[in-house]
CSV table of C-alpha atoms and ligand atoms in Angstrom, one decimal:
chain,number,residue,atom,x,y,z
A,294,MET,CA,72.3,138.4,210.8
A,295,ASN,CA,72.5,136.2,207.7
A,296,VAL,CA,70.3,137.5,204.9
A,297,VAL,CA,69.6,134.9,202.3
A,298,MET,CA,69.2,136.5,198.9
A,299,LYS,CA,66.5,135.0,196.8
A,300,PRO,CA,68.2,134.3,193.4
A,301,SER,CA,66.5,136.2,190.7
A,302,THR,CA,64.9,133.9,188.1
A,303,VAL,CA,66.7,134.1,184.8
A,304,MET,CA,65.0,131.2,183.1
A,305,SER,CA,61.4,129.9,183.4
A,306,VAL,CA,60.4,126.7,181.8
A,307,ILE,CA,56.7,126.0,181.2
A,308,ILE,CA,55.4,122.5,180.7
A,309,PRO,CA,51.7,122.0,179.9
A,310,ALA,CA,50.7,118.5,181.1
A,311,HIS,CA,47.5,116.6,180.6
A,312,ASN,CA,47.6,113.0,182.1
A,313,GLU,CA,51.4,112.9,182.0
A,314,SER,CA,51.8,111.0,185.3
A,315,GLN,CA,53.9,108.4,183.6
A,316,GLY,CA,56.7,110.6,182.3
A,317,ILE,CA,56.4,113.9,184.2
A,318,GLU,CA,59.1,113.2,186.9
A,319,VAL,CA,61.7,112.0,184.3
A,320,ALA,CA,61.0,115.1,182.2
A,321,VAL,CA,61.2,117.6,185.1
A,322,LYS,CA,64.4,116.0,186.4
A,323,GLN,CA,66.0,116.0,183.0
A,324,ILE,CA,65.1,119.6,182.4
A,325,ALA,CA,66.3,120.7,185.9
A,326,GLU,CA,69.7,119.1,185.3
A,327,ILE,CA,70.1,120.9,182.0
A,328,LEU,CA,69.0,124.2,183.5
A,329,ALA,CA,71.4,123.8,186.4
A,330,GLY,CA,74.2,123.4,183.9
A,331,CYS,CA,73.5,126.7,182.1
A,332,VAL,CA,71.9,129.2,184.5
A,333,ASP,CA,73.1,127.7,187.8
A,334,ASN,CA,70.5,128.4,190.4
A,335,ALA,CA,68.4,131.0,188.7
A,336,TRP,CA,65.6,128.9,187.2
A,337,GLU,CA,62.1,127.7,187.8
A,338,ILE,CA,60.0,125.0,186.1
A,339,ILE,CA,56.3,125.6,186.1
A,340,VAL,CA,54.2,122.5,185.3
A,341,VAL,CA,50.6,123.4,184.4
A,342,ASP,CA,48.4,120.5,185.1
A,343,ASP,CA,45.6,120.8,182.5
A,344,GLY,CA,42.8,119.0,184.2
A,345,SER,CA,44.5,115.6,184.4
A,346,SER,CA,42.5,112.7,185.7
A,347,ASP,CA,45.6,110.8,186.8
A,348,ASP,CA,48.0,111.8,189.6
A,349,THR,CA,50.1,114.3,187.5
A,350,TYR,CA,49.5,117.1,190.0
A,351,GLN,CA,50.4,115.0,193.0
A,352,LYS,CA,53.7,114.1,191.4
A,353,ILE,CA,54.4,117.8,190.8
A,354,CYS,CA,53.6,118.6,194.4
A,355,THR,CA,56.1,115.9,195.5
A,356,LEU,CA,58.7,117.3,193.2
A,357,SER,CA,58.1,120.8,194.5
A,358,GLN,CA,58.5,119.7,198.1
A,359,VAL,CA,62.0,118.5,197.3
A,360,ASP,CA,63.0,121.5,195.2
A,361,ALA,CA,61.1,124.8,195.5
A,362,ARG,CA,62.2,125.9,192.1
A,363,ILE,CA,59.8,123.3,190.7
A,364,LYS,CA,56.3,124.8,190.7
A,365,GLY,CA,52.8,123.6,189.8
A,366,ILE,CA,49.5,125.1,188.7
A,367,ALA,CA,46.4,122.9,188.6
A,368,LEU,CA,43.7,124.1,186.3
A,369,SER,CA,40.1,123.4,187.4
A,370,ARG,CA,39.5,121.2,184.3
A,371,ASN,CA,40.9,120.5,180.9
A,372,PHE,CA,41.2,123.9,179.2
A,373,GLY,CA,43.5,122.7,176.3
A,374,LYS,CA,47.2,123.1,175.8
A,375,GLU,CA,46.9,126.7,174.5
A,376,ASN,CA,45.3,127.9,177.7
A,377,ALA,CA,47.6,125.8,179.8
A,378,LEU,CA,50.6,127.5,178.1
A,379,LEU,CA,49.0,130.9,178.8
A,380,ALA,CA,48.5,130.1,182.5
A,381,GLY,CA,52.2,129.2,182.7
A,382,LEU,CA,53.2,132.5,180.9
A,383,ASP,CA,51.0,134.5,183.3
A,384,TYR,CA,52.9,133.1,186.3
A,385,ALA,CA,56.4,132.8,184.9
A,386,THR,CA,58.9,135.3,186.4
A,387,GLY,CA,61.9,134.6,184.2
A,388,ALA,CA,63.8,137.1,182.1
A,389,ALA,CA,63.4,134.4,179.4
A,390,VAL,CA,60.7,131.7,179.2
A,391,ILE,CA,60.9,128.4,177.4
A,392,THR,CA,57.8,126.4,176.6
A,393,LEU,CA,58.1,122.7,176.0
A,394,ASP,CA,56.1,119.5,176.0
A,395,ALA,CA,56.0,117.1,178.9
A,396,ASP,CA,56.6,114.0,176.8
A,397,LEU,CA,60.2,115.1,175.9
A,398,GLN,CA,59.4,115.3,172.2
A,399,HIS,CA,60.9,118.7,172.4
A,400,PRO,CA,64.5,117.8,173.4
A,401,PRO,CA,65.6,119.8,176.5
A,402,SER,CA,69.2,119.3,175.4
A,403,PHE,CA,68.5,122.3,173.0
A,404,ILE,CA,67.9,124.7,175.9
A,405,PRO,CA,71.5,125.9,176.2
A,406,GLU,CA,71.6,126.7,172.4
A,407,MET,CA,68.3,128.6,172.7
A,408,LEU,CA,69.7,130.5,175.6
A,409,ASP,CA,72.8,131.4,173.6
A,410,LYS,CA,70.6,132.8,170.8
A,411,TRP,CA,68.6,134.8,173.4
A,412,ARG,CA,71.8,136.2,174.9
A,413,ALA,CA,73.0,137.1,171.4
A,414,GLY,CA,69.9,139.3,171.1
A,415,ALA,CA,67.0,137.2,169.8
A,416,LYS,CA,63.6,138.1,171.4
A,417,ILE,CA,62.0,134.9,170.2
A,418,VAL,CA,63.8,131.6,169.5
A,419,HIS,CA,61.6,129.2,167.5
A,420,ALA,CA,62.5,125.5,167.5
A,421,VAL,CA,61.7,124.2,164.0
A,422,LYS,CA,61.0,120.5,163.4
A,423,ARG,CA,63.7,119.2,161.0
A,424,SER,CA,62.0,115.9,160.6
A,425,ARG,CA,58.8,114.3,161.7
A,426,ALA,CA,60.2,110.7,161.4
A,427,LYS,CA,58.8,109.7,164.8
A,428,ASP,CA,55.3,111.0,164.1
A,429,SER,CA,52.6,108.6,162.7
A,430,ALA,CA,51.4,109.0,159.1
A,431,TRP,CA,48.2,110.5,160.4
A,432,GLN,CA,50.0,113.1,162.5
A,433,LYS,CA,52.3,114.0,159.6
A,434,PHE,CA,49.3,114.4,157.3
A,435,THR,CA,47.2,116.5,159.6
A,436,ALA,CA,50.2,118.7,160.5
A,437,TYR,CA,51.0,119.2,156.8
A,438,CYS,CA,47.5,120.2,155.9
A,439,ILE,CA,47.0,122.5,158.9
A,440,ASN,CA,50.4,124.2,158.7
A,441,HIS,CA,50.2,124.8,154.9
A,442,LEU,CA,46.7,126.1,155.1
A,443,ILE,CA,47.5,128.6,157.9
A,444,SER,CA,50.8,129.6,156.3
A,445,GLY,CA,49.2,130.0,152.8
A,446,LEU,CA,46.1,131.8,153.9
A,447,GLY,CA,47.1,133.5,157.1
A,448,GLY,CA,50.4,134.9,155.8
A,449,ILE,CA,52.4,133.7,158.8
A,450,ASN,CA,55.0,131.0,158.6
A,451,VAL,CA,54.1,128.1,160.9
A,452,LYS,CA,55.4,125.3,158.6
A,453,ASN,CA,57.3,122.7,160.7
A,454,SER,CA,57.1,125.1,163.7
A,455,SER,CA,56.3,123.8,167.1
A,456,ASP,CA,55.3,125.1,170.6
A,457,PHE,CA,58.9,124.6,171.7
A,458,LYS,CA,60.0,128.3,172.0
A,459,LEU,CA,62.0,130.7,174.0
A,460,LEU,CA,60.4,134.1,174.6
A,461,ASP,CA,62.1,137.1,176.1
A,462,ARG,CA,60.3,138.8,179.0
A,463,GLU,CA,59.2,141.7,176.7
A,464,ILE,CA,57.4,139.2,174.4
A,465,VAL,CA,55.9,137.4,177.4
A,466,ASP,CA,54.5,140.7,178.7
A,467,ILE,CA,53.0,141.5,175.3
A,468,PHE,CA,51.6,138.1,175.0
A,469,THR,CA,49.9,138.2,178.4
A,470,HIS,CA,48.9,141.8,178.5
A,471,GLN,CA,48.4,143.1,175.0
A,472,LEU,CA,46.7,140.3,173.2
A,473,PRO,CA,43.2,140.1,174.8
A,474,GLU,CA,41.8,137.5,172.3
A,475,LYS,CA,40.3,134.4,173.8
A,476,GLN,CA,41.0,132.2,170.7
A,477,ARG,CA,44.7,131.7,170.8
A,478,PHE,CA,47.1,129.8,168.5
A,479,PHE,CA,50.4,130.2,170.3
A,480,ARG,CA,52.6,129.1,167.4
A,481,GLY,CA,50.9,131.5,165.0
A,482,LEU,CA,50.8,134.5,167.4
A,483,THR,CA,54.5,134.2,168.3
A,484,SER,CA,55.2,134.4,164.5
A,485,TRP,CA,52.8,137.2,164.0
A,486,LEU,CA,54.5,139.4,166.7
A,487,GLY,CA,57.6,140.1,164.7
A,488,PHE,CA,60.6,141.3,166.8
A,489,THR,CA,64.1,139.7,166.4
A,490,GLU,CA,63.7,136.0,165.8
A,491,ASP,CA,66.1,133.2,165.6
A,492,TYR,CA,65.7,129.5,165.0
A,493,ILE,CA,67.1,126.2,166.1
A,494,TYR,CA,66.4,122.9,164.3
A,495,PHE,CA,65.5,119.7,166.1
A,496,ASP,CA,64.3,116.1,165.3
A,497,VAL,CA,61.1,115.2,167.0
A,498,ALA,CA,61.9,112.6,169.7
A,499,GLU,CA,59.9,109.5,170.4
A,500,ARG,CA,57.0,110.2,172.8
A,501,GLU,CA,57.7,109.4,176.5
A,502,GLY,CA,54.7,108.0,178.2
A,503,ASP,CA,51.5,106.8,176.5
A,504,GLU,CA,49.8,108.0,173.4
A,505,SER,CA,49.3,111.6,172.1
A,506,LYS,CA,46.8,113.7,174.0
A,507,TRP,CA,45.2,115.1,170.9
A,508,SER,CA,42.0,113.6,169.6
A,509,PHE,CA,40.8,114.2,166.0
A,510,TRP,CA,38.2,116.7,167.3
A,511,SER,CA,40.7,118.7,169.4
A,512,LEU,CA,43.0,118.9,166.4
A,513,LEU,CA,40.2,120.0,164.1
A,514,GLU,CA,39.2,122.7,166.7
A,515,LEU,CA,42.8,123.9,166.8
A,516,ALA,CA,42.9,124.1,163.0
A,517,ILE,CA,39.7,126.1,162.9
A,518,THR,CA,40.9,128.4,165.7
A,519,ALA,CA,44.2,128.9,163.8
A,520,LEU,CA,42.5,129.6,160.5
A,521,THR,CA,39.7,131.9,161.8
A,522,SER,CA,42.1,133.9,164.0
A,523,PHE,CA,44.6,134.6,161.1
A,524,THR,CA,42.5,134.9,158.0
A,525,GLY,CA,39.0,135.8,156.7
A,526,PHE,CA,39.8,134.0,153.4
A,527,PRO,CA,37.2,131.2,154.0
A,528,LEU,CA,34.5,133.9,154.0
A,529,ARG,CA,35.6,134.9,150.5
A,530,ILE,CA,35.1,131.3,149.4
A,531,VAL,CA,31.4,131.9,150.1
A,532,THR,CA,31.5,134.8,147.6
A,533,PHE,CA,33.4,132.6,145.0
A,534,LEU,CA,30.8,129.8,145.4
A,535,GLY,CA,28.0,132.4,144.8
A,536,ILE,CA,29.7,133.7,141.6
A,537,LEU,CA,30.2,130.1,140.5
A,538,THR,CA,26.5,129.3,141.0
A,539,LEU,CA,25.6,132.5,139.1
A,540,ILE,CA,27.8,131.5,136.1
A,541,LEU,CA,26.3,128.0,136.1
A,542,GLY,CA,22.9,129.5,136.4
A,543,PHE,CA,23.4,131.7,133.3
A,544,GLY,CA,24.6,128.6,131.4
A,545,VAL,CA,21.5,126.5,132.3
A,546,ALA,CA,19.1,129.5,131.8
A,547,THR,CA,20.6,130.2,128.3
A,548,ASP,CA,20.2,126.5,127.3
A,549,ALA,CA,16.6,126.4,128.6
A,550,LEU,CA,15.6,129.6,126.8
A,551,TRP,CA,17.3,128.5,123.6
A,552,SER,CA,15.3,125.2,123.7
A,553,LEU,CA,12.1,127.1,124.4
A,554,ALA,CA,12.7,129.5,121.4
A,555,LYS,CA,13.2,126.5,119.1
A,556,ASN,CA,10.1,124.9,120.5
A,557,GLN,CA,12.0,121.8,121.7
A,558,ALA,CA,10.6,120.2,124.7
A,559,VAL,CA,13.4,119.6,127.2
A,560,SER,CA,13.3,117.0,129.9
A,561,GLY,CA,14.3,119.2,132.8
A,562,TYR,CA,14.2,116.7,135.6
A,563,THR,CA,17.9,115.8,135.7
A,564,THR,CA,18.9,119.5,135.4
A,565,ILE,CA,16.6,120.6,138.2
A,566,ILE,CA,17.9,117.8,140.5
A,567,ILE,CA,21.6,118.7,139.8
A,568,CYS,CA,20.9,122.4,140.3
A,569,LEU,CA,19.0,121.9,143.5
A,570,LEU,CA,21.7,119.6,145.0
A,571,LEU,CA,24.6,121.9,143.9
A,572,ILE,CA,23.0,125.1,145.2
A,573,GLY,CA,21.8,123.3,148.4
A,574,SER,CA,25.3,122.1,149.2
A,575,PHE,CA,26.9,125.5,148.3
A,576,VAL,CA,24.4,127.2,150.7
A,577,MET,CA,25.1,124.7,153.5
A,578,ILE,CA,28.9,125.0,153.1
A,579,SER,CA,28.6,128.8,153.1
A,580,LEU,CA,26.4,128.8,156.2
A,581,GLY,CA,28.9,126.5,157.9
A,582,ILE,CA,31.9,128.8,157.1
A,583,ILE,CA,30.0,131.9,158.3
A,584,GLY,CA,28.8,129.9,161.4
A,585,GLU,CA,32.4,129.1,162.4
A,586,TYR,CA,33.3,132.8,162.4
A,587,ILE,CA,30.1,133.7,164.3
A,588,ALA,CA,30.9,130.9,166.9
A,589,LYS,CA,34.4,132.5,167.3
A,590,ILE,CA,32.9,136.0,167.7
A,591,TYR,CA,30.4,134.6,170.3
A,592,ASP,CA,33.3,133.0,172.3
A,593,GLU,CA,35.2,136.4,172.2
A,594,VAL,CA,32.3,138.5,173.3
A,595,LYS,CA,31.4,136.2,176.2
A,596,GLY,CA,34.7,137.2,177.6
A,597,ARG,CA,35.1,134.2,179.9
A,598,PRO,CA,38.6,133.7,181.4
A,599,HIS,CA,41.1,131.5,179.5
A,600,TYR,CA,41.4,129.2,182.4
A,601,LEU,CA,40.5,128.8,186.1
A,602,ILE,CA,43.0,127.6,188.8
A,603,ARG,CA,42.0,125.1,191.5
A,604,GLY,CA,45.4,125.0,193.2
A,605,SER,CA,49.0,125.8,193.0
A,606,VAL,CA,52.3,124.8,194.6
A,607,GLY,CA,55.4,126.9,194.9
A,608,ILE,CA,53.8,129.9,193.1
A,609,ASP,CA,54.5,133.2,194.8
A,610,ASP,CA,51.2,135.2,195.3
A,611,ASP,CA,53.1,138.4,194.4
B,844,UDP,N1,48.4,118.9,176.6
B,844,UDP,C1,47.7,119.7,177.4
B,844,UDP,N2,46.4,119.8,177.3
B,844,UDP,C2,45.7,119.0,176.4
B,844,UDP,C3,46.4,118.2,175.5
B,844,UDP,C4,47.8,118.2,175.6
B,844,UDP,O1,48.3,120.4,178.3
B,844,UDP,O2,44.5,119.1,176.4
B,844,UDP,C5,49.9,118.8,176.7
B,844,UDP,C6,50.5,117.4,176.8
B,844,UDP,O3,50.5,117.0,178.2
B,844,UDP,C7,51.9,117.6,176.3
B,844,UDP,C8,51.7,118.7,175.2
B,844,UDP,O4,50.5,119.3,175.5
B,844,UDP,O5,52.8,118.1,177.3
B,844,UDP,C9,51.6,118.1,173.8
B,844,UDP,O6,50.7,117.0,173.8
B,844,UDP,P1,50.9,115.7,173.0
B,844,UDP,O7,52.3,115.2,173.2
B,844,UDP,O8,49.8,114.8,173.3
B,844,UDP,O9,50.7,116.3,171.5
B,844,UDP,P2,51.6,116.1,170.2
B,844,UDP,O10,53.0,115.8,170.6
B,844,UDP,O11,50.9,115.1,169.4
B,844,UDP,O12,51.5,117.5,169.6
B,845,MG,MG1,53.9,115.0,172.1
């Protein structure tokens, strides 16, 4: 009897995809070709369809029918890229896992180099953006602000970092089993973990398919998640604002008492209006900052799952 041995998966590639129907086939085929060149048969590609409204998932199913190493997970709705990545990590079986975007902005040609670094002992290989020449001025600006804020306040280096990474199985297991938090910032958490890290440097390629899937609000949400999960510094700003108001208050009070002692009538209208507006806005900003942290705590204690799956193709139930 012929026993067909199932090749053990050495490499898993995870691709989060939201409305990527236009470019997903090209991306998967290109990645498959590169994987075949460096790990022969022992690979799998898991495309996580993050609630696409186009036929991204149907295209993954078709690809999977032709080649069973191409697998798909369809989330029940759009849960965001961070959760899509986590779904992929939960189901990946590889000894090493690479995460990369569906629009080929993370060049798959770097996969062999990442694998070499992994084989040389690195537990995490970060792909760092050498240039953002292809990004729009707005993308460059937002990325600069967010990354510098998080790096400066959170004490982890995410400058020019990307979600294009290779993670060893040990890291994937820690990521999926030992980090129970709901609010996740993949880029930051992988830096926070420590372990042996290595880096490759790449130029961001032109986006395949249509425009970026991030709206202004989703970027803002990501920035707030990143900040609140790595630093409590904004809360300290509230204290600083309080001290600033106190100092200003002393100044204004001294001036008012001095005028009173000298029997000089002061026209207080302007001063009162300025004080009211300043204190009012400081209080509102402070409430806003505290509110953001409370909202994050609320999300954590609700304990809802990171994502829900409505279907999958090629994924082994075991
Ligand atoms: N993406 C996702 N869910 C979302 C938004 C984006 O899975 O809600 C995927 C998207 O399909 C792509 C990757 O995340 O594979 C990066 O998205 P995009 O290229 O739009 O972002 P950018 O390159 O501007 O960071
Ligand atoms: Mg992109």
